[in-house]
PDB file of C-alpha atoms and ligand atoms in Angstrom:
ATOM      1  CA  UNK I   1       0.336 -23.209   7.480  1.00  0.00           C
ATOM      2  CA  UNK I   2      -1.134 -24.211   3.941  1.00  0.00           C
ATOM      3  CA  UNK I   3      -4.459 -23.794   5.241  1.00  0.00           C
ATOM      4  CA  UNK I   4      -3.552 -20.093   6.651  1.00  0.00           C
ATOM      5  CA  UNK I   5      -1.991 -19.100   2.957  1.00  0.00           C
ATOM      6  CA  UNK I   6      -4.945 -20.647   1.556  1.00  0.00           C
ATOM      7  CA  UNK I   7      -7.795 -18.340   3.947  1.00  0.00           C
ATOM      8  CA  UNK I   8      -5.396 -15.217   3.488  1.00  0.00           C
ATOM      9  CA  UNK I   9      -5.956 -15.864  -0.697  1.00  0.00           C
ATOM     10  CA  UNK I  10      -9.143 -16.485  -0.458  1.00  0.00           C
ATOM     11  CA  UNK I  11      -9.798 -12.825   1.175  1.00  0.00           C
ATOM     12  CA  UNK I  12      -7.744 -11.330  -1.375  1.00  0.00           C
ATOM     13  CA  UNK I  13      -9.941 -12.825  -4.041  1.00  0.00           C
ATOM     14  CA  UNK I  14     -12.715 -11.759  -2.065  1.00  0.00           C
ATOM     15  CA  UNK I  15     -11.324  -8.149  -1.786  1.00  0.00           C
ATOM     16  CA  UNK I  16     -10.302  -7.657  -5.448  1.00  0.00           C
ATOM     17  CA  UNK I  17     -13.724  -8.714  -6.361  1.00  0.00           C
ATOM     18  CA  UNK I  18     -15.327  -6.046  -3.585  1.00  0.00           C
ATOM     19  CA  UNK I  19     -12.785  -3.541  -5.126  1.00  0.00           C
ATOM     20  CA  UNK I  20     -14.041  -4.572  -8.407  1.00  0.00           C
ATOM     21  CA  UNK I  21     -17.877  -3.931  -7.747  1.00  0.00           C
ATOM     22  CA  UNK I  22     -16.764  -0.863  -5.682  1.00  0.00           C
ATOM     23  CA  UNK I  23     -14.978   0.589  -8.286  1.00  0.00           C
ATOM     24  CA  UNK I  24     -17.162   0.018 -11.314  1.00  0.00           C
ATOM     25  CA  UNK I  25     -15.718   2.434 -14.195  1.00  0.00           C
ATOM     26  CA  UNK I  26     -14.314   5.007 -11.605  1.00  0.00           C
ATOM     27  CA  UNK I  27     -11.153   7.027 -13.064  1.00  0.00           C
ATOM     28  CA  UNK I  28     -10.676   9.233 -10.761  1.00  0.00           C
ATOM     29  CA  UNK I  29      -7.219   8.631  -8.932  1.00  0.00           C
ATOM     30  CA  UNK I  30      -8.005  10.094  -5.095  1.00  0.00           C
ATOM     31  CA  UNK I  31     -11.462   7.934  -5.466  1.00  0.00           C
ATOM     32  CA  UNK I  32     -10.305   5.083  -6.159  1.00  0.00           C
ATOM     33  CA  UNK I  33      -7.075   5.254  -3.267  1.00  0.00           C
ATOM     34  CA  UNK I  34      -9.758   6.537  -0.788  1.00  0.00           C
ATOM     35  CA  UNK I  35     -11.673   2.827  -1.593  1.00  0.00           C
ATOM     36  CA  UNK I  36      -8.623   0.929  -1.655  1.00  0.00           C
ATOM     37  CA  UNK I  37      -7.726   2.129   1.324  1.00  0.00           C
ATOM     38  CA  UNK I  38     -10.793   1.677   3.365  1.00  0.00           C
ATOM     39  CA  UNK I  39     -11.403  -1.695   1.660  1.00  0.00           C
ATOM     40  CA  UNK I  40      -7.802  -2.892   2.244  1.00  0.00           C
ATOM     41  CA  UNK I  41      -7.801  -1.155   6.254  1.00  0.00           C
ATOM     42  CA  UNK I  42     -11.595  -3.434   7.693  1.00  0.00           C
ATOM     43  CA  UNK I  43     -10.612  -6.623   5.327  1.00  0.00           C
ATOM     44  CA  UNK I  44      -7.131  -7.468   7.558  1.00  0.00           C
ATOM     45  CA  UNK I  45      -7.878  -6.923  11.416  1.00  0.00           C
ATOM     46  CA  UNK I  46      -3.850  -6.979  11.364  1.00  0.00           C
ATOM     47  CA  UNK I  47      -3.484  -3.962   9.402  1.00  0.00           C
ATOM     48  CA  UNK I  48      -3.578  -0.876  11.527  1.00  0.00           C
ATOM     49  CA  UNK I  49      -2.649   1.967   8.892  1.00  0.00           C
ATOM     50  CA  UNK I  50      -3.093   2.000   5.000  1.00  0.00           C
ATOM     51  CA  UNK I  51      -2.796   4.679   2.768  1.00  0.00           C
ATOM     52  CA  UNK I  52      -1.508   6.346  -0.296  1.00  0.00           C
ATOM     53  CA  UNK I  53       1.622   8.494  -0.565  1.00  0.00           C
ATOM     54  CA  UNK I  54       1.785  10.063  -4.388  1.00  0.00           C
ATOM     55  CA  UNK I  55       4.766  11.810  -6.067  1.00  0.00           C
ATOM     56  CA  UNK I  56       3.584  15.460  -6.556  1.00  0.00           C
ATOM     57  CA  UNK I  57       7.129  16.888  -7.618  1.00  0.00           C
ATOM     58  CA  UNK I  58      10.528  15.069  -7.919  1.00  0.00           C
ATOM     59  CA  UNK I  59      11.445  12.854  -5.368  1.00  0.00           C
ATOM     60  CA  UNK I  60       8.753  13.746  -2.781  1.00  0.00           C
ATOM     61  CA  UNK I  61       5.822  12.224  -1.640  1.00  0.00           C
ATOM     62  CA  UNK I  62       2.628  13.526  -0.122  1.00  0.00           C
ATOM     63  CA  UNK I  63       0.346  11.575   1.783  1.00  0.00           C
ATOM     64  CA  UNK I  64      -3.151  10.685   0.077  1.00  0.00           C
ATOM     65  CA  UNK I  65      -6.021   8.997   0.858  1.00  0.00           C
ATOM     66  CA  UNK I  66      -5.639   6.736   4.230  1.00  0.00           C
ATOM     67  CA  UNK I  67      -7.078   5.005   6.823  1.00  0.00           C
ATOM     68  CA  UNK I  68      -5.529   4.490  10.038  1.00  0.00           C
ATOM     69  CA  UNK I  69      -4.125   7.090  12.813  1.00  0.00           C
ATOM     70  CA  UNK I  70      -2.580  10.019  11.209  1.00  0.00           C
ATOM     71  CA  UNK I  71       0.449   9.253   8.872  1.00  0.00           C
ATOM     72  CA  UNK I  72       3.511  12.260   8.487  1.00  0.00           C
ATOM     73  CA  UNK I  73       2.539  14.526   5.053  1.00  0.00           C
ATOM     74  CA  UNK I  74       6.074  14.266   3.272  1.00  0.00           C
ATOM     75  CA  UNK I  75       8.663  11.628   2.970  1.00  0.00           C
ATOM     76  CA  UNK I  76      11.654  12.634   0.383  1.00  0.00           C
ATOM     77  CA  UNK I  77      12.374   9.405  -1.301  1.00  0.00           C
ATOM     78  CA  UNK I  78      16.172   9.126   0.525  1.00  0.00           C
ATOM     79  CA  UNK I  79      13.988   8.957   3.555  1.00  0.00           C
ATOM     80  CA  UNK I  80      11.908   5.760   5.139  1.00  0.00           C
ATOM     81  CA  UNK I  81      10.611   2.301   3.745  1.00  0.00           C
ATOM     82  CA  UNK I  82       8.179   4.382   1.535  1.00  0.00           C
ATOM     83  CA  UNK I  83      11.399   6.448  -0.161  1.00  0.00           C
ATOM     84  CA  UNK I  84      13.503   3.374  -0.937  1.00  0.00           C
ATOM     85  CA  UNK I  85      10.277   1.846  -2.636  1.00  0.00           C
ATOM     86  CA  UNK I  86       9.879   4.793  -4.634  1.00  0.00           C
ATOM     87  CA  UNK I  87      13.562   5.081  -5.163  1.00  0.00           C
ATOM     88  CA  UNK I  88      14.339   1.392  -5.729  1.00  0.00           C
ATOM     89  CA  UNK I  89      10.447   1.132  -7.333  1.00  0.00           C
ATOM     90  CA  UNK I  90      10.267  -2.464  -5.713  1.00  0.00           C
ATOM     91  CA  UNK I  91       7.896  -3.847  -3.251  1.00  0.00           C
ATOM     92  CA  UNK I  92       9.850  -2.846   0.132  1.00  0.00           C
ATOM     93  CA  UNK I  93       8.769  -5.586   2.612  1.00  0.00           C
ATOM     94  CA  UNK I  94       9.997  -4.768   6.586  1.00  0.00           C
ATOM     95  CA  UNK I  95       9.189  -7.797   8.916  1.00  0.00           C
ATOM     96  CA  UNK I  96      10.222  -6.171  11.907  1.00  0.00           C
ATOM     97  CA  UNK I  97      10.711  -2.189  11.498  1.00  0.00           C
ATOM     98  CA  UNK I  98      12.943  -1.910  14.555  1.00  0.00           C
ATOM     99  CA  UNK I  99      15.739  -3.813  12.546  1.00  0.00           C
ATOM    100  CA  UNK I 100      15.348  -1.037   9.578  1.00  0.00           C
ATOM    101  CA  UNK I 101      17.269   2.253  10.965  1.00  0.00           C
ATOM    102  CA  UNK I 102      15.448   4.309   7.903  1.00  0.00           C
ATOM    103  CA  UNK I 103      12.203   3.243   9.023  1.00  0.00           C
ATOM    104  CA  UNK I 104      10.133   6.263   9.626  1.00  0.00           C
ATOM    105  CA  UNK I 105       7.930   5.301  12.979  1.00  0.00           C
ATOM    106  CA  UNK I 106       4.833   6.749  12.403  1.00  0.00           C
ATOM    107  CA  UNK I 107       2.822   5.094  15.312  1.00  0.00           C
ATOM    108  CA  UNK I 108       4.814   3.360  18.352  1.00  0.00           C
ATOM    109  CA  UNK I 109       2.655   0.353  17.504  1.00  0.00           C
ATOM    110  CA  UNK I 110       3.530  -0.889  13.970  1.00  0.00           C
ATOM    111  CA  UNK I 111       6.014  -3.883  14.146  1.00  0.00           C
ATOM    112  CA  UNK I 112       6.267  -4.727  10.375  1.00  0.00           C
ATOM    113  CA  UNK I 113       5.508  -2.915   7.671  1.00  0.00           C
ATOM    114  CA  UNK I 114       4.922  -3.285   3.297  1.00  0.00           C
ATOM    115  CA  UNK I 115       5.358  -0.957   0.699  1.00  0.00           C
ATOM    116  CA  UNK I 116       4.187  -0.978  -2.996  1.00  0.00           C
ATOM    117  CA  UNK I 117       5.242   1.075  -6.203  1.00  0.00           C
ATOM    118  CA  UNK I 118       2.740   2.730  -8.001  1.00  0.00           C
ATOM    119  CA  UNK I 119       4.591   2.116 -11.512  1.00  0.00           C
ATOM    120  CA  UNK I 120       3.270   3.937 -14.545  1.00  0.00           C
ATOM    121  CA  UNK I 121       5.434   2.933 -17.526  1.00  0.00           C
ATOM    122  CA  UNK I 122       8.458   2.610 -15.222  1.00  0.00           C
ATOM    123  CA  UNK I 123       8.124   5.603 -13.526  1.00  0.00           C
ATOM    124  CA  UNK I 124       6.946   5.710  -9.914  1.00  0.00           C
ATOM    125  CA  UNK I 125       3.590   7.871  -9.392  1.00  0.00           C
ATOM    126  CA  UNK I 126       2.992   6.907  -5.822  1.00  0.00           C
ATOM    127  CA  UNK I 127       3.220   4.299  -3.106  1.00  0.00           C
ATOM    128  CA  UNK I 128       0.540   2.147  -1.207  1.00  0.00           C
ATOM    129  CA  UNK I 129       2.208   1.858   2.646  1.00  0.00           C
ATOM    130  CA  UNK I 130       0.324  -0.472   5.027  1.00  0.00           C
ATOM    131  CA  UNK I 131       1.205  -0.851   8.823  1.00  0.00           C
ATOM    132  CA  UNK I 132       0.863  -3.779  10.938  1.00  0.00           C
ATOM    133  CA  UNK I 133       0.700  -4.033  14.817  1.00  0.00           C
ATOM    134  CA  UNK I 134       1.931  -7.832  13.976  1.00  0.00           C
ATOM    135  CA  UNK I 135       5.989  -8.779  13.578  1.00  0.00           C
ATOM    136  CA  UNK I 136       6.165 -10.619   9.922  1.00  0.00           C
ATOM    137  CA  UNK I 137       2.855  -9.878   9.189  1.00  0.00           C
ATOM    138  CA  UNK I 138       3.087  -9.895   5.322  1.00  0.00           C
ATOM    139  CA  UNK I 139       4.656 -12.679   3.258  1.00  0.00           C
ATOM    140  CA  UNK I 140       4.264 -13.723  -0.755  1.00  0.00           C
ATOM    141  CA  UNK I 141       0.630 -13.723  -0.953  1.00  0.00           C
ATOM    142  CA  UNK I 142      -0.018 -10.042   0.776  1.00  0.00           C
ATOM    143  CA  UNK I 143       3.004  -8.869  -2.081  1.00  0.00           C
ATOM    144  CA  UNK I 144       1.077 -10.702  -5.162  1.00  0.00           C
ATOM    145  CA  UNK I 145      -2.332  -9.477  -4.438  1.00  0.00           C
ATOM    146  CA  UNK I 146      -1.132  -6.081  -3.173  1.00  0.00           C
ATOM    147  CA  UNK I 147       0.995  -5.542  -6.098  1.00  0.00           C
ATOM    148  CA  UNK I 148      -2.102  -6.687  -8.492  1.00  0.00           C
ATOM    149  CA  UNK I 149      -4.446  -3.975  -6.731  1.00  0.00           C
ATOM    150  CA  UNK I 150      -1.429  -1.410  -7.654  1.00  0.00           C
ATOM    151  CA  UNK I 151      -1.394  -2.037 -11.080  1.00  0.00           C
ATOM    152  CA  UNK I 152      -5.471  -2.083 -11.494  1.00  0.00           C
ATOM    153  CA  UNK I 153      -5.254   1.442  -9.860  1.00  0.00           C
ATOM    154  CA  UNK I 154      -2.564   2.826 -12.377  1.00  0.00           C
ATOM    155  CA  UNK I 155      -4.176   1.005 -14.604  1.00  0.00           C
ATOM    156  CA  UNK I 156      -7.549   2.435 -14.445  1.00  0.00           C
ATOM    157  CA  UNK I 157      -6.473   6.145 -13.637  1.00  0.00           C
ATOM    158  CA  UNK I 158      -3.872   5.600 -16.892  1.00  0.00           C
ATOM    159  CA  UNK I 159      -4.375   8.708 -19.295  1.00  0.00           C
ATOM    160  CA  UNK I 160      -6.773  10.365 -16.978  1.00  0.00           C
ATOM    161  CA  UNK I 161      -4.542  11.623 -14.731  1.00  0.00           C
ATOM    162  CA  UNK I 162      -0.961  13.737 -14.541  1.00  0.00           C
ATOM    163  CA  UNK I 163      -0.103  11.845 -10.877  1.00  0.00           C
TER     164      UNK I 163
HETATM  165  N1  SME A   1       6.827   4.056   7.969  1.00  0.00           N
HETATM  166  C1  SME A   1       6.846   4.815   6.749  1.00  0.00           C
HETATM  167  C2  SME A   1       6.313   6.207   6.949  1.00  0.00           C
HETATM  168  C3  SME A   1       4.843   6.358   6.698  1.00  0.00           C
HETATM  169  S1  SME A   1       3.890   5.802   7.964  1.00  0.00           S
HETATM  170  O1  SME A   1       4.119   4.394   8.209  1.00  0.00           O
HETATM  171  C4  SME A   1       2.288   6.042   7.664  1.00  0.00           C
HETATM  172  C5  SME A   1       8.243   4.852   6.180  1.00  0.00           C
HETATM  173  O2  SME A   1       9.205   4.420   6.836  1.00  0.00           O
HETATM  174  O3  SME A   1       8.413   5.351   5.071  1.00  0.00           O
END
């Protein structure tokens, strides 16, 4: 089990570093979700959606940049895991989505499901939302490093941007 946490870290390293390179000195918000979400989607075969939803007026989000099969455009945020994380603006973490009556199914095949603020100063600006096909597929290390690439995207898009 140690091993497996150890592999899964190991890949994030790998990943932020990839992201890192990727990146470079990129500001621009829908660039940098549209790597972040293909880097995130081919590094995990257990992921099968992930992708952006961003708060364009109050309490509503529209989808962004994703990769996966299509994902619904708006979610209020009194509706589905990606609402109460915008609501609540904690990581929402769902290992088995039929337990979760909010749960908006997307695709038939996701079984568990994590969701990540976007936090700017407190205030939520978006939400990173990835799928899995797997029951209990994410645990403490997918929520550390997942969380980490959340604040180097507000982070870097910080001032540039009225998200
Ligand atoms: N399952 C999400 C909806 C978005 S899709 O998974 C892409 C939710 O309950 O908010």
């Amino acid at each position: 089990m140690a091993a497996k946490a150890n592999r899964k870290q190991q890949k994030y390293l790998r990943l932020l570093l990839n992201l890192e390179r990727l990146i470079g000195n990129e500001t621009d918000l829908v660039s940098i979700m549209a790597t972040v979400a293909c880097e995130v989607y081919h590094a995990f075969k257990d992921f099968n959606w992930v992708g952006f939803y961003r708060v364009t007026e109050k309490n509503v989000l529209k989808i962004g940049p994703y990769q996966g099969e299509h994902g619904c455009l708006t979610i209020s945020f009194d509706k589905g895991v990606c609402g109460a994380a915008a609501r609540k603006k904690t990581t929402q973490s769902v290992p088995d989505v039929s337990k979760v009556p909010y749960h908006i199914a997307c695709s038939p095949k996701t079984k568990s499901e994590i969701v990540i603020p976007l936090l700017q100063a407190r205030k939520v600006v978006g939400v990173l939302d990835i799928d899995s096909h797997r029951f209990g597929a994410f645990d403490s290390v997918d929520k550390r490093y997942l969380e980490m690439i959340c604040e180097m995207i507000v982070e870097r898009t910080r001032g540039e941007h009225n998200i």
